[in-house]
Amino acid sequence: MVEDSKSKNLRDEILRYKKEYWKIKGRIEELNEQEEELKEELERVRNHLSYYESLVSDMKKDMKGRKTSNVFERL
């Protein structure tokens, strides 16, 4: 009887750990997916930043070659 009780307790404990393992594993997979999405978003932001920095640089170069009044006349 005592051994049956111990066996049942061990089986229950194993089952709990198994459930906890799958829960943790699922969460890790979710976090890995989220990390990949964030990496992709970061790359998009970097690309946009690079584009706008280049655009601003070109505009500054363009404005250096013009007189101030010409800039306001074009607006």
mmCIF file of C-alpha atoms in Angstrom:
data_model
loop_
_atom_site.group_PDB
_atom_site.id
_atom_site.type_symbol
_atom_site.label_atom_id
_atom_site.label_comp_id
_atom_site.label_asym_id
_atom_site.label_seq_id
_atom_site.Cartn_x
_atom_site.Cartn_y
_atom_site.Cartn_z
ATOM 1 C CA MET A 1 0.000 0.000 0.000
ATOM 2 C CA VAL A 2 2.694 2.450 0.937
ATOM 3 C CA GLU A 3 4.561 1.730 -2.271
ATOM 4 C CA ASP A 4 1.404 2.246 -4.327
ATOM 5 C CA SER A 5 0.937 5.622 -2.670
ATOM 6 C CA LYS A 6 4.565 6.563 -3.322
ATOM 7 C CA SER A 7 4.243 5.457 -6.946
ATOM 8 C CA LYS A 8 1.097 7.509 -7.409
ATOM 9 C CA ASN A 9 2.742 10.550 -5.811
ATOM 10 C CA LEU A 10 5.768 10.159 -8.076
ATOM 11 C CA ARG A 11 3.546 9.827 -11.151
ATOM 12 C CA ASP A 12 1.596 12.921 -10.132
ATOM 13 C CA GLU A 13 4.810 14.838 -9.553
ATOM 14 C CA ILE A 14 6.200 13.723 -12.924
ATOM 15 C CA LEU A 15 2.961 14.801 -14.590
ATOM 16 C CA ARG A 16 3.149 18.244 -12.928
ATOM 17 C CA TYR A 17 6.755 18.691 -14.056
ATOM 18 C CA LYS A 18 5.824 17.574 -17.553
ATOM 19 C CA LYS A 19 3.031 20.155 -17.717
ATOM 20 C CA GLU A 20 5.365 22.831 -16.379
ATOM 21 C CA TYR A 21 8.019 21.836 -18.921
ATOM 22 C CA TRP A 22 5.603 22.177 -21.856
ATOM 23 C CA LYS A 23 4.340 25.493 -20.503
ATOM 24 C CA ILE A 24 7.899 26.844 -20.228
ATOM 25 C CA LYS A 25 8.836 25.442 -23.629
ATOM 26 C CA GLY A 26 5.806 27.139 -25.210
ATOM 27 C CA ARG A 27 6.724 30.438 -23.584
ATOM 28 C CA ILE A 28 10.299 30.152 -24.844
ATOM 29 C CA GLU A 29 9.011 29.579 -28.376
ATOM 30 C CA GLU A 30 6.749 32.640 -28.070
ATOM 31 C CA LEU A 31 9.674 34.742 -26.879
ATOM 32 C CA ASN A 32 11.869 33.495 -29.735
ATOM 33 C CA GLU A 33 9.178 34.451 -32.249
ATOM 34 C CA GLN A 34 8.803 37.852 -30.620
ATOM 35 C CA GLU A 35 12.573 38.334 -30.736
ATOM 36 C CA GLU A 36 12.601 37.609 -34.476
ATOM 37 C CA GLU A 37 9.756 40.076 -35.059
ATOM 38 C CA LEU A 38 11.609 42.729 -33.071
ATOM 39 C CA LYS A 39 14.798 42.111 -35.047
ATOM 40 C CA GLU A 40 12.871 42.560 -38.295
ATOM 41 C CA GLU A 41 11.270 45.758 -36.980
ATOM 42 C CA LEU A 42 14.666 47.067 -35.887
ATOM 43 C CA GLU A 43 16.030 46.425 -39.372
ATOM 44 C CA ARG A 44 13.095 48.339 -40.906
ATOM 45 C CA VAL A 45 13.709 51.248 -38.531
ATOM 46 C CA ARG A 46 17.409 51.261 -39.385
ATOM 47 C CA ASN A 47 16.597 51.314 -43.093
ATOM 48 C CA HIS A 48 14.185 54.210 -42.640
ATOM 49 C CA LEU A 49 16.662 56.074 -40.483
ATOM 50 C CA SER A 50 19.360 55.620 -43.080
ATOM 51 C CA TYR A 51 17.025 56.871 -45.803
ATOM 52 C CA TYR A 52 15.990 59.983 -43.853
ATOM 53 C CA GLU A 53 19.547 60.765 -42.799
ATOM 54 C CA SER A 54 20.567 60.593 -46.442
ATOM 55 C CA LEU A 55 17.621 62.794 -47.426
ATOM 56 C CA VAL A 56 18.508 65.410 -44.805
ATOM 57 C CA SER A 57 22.145 65.329 -45.857
ATOM 58 C CA ASP A 58 21.151 65.903 -49.494
ATOM 59 C CA MET A 59 18.845 68.759 -48.485
ATOM 60 C CA LYS A 60 21.625 70.407 -46.451
ATOM 61 C CA LYS A 61 23.992 70.161 -49.412
ATOM 62 C CA ASP A 62 21.327 71.609 -51.683
ATOM 63 C CA MET A 63 20.631 74.490 -49.289
ATOM 64 C CA LYS A 64 24.317 75.386 -48.952
ATOM 65 C CA GLY A 65 24.449 76.153 -52.665
ATOM 66 C CA ARG A 66 21.418 78.478 -52.617
ATOM 67 C CA LYS A 67 20.793 81.908 -51.302
ATOM 68 C CA THR A 68 18.399 82.160 -48.403
ATOM 69 C CA SER A 69 15.831 84.136 -50.383
ATOM 70 C CA ASN A 70 15.728 81.469 -53.111
ATOM 71 C CA VAL A 71 14.717 78.826 -50.602
ATOM 72 C CA PHE A 72 11.767 80.856 -49.349
ATOM 73 C CA GLU A 73 10.699 81.812 -52.869
ATOM 74 C CA ARG A 74 10.480 78.163 -53.862
ATOM 75 C CA LEU A 75 8.182 77.393 -50.942
#
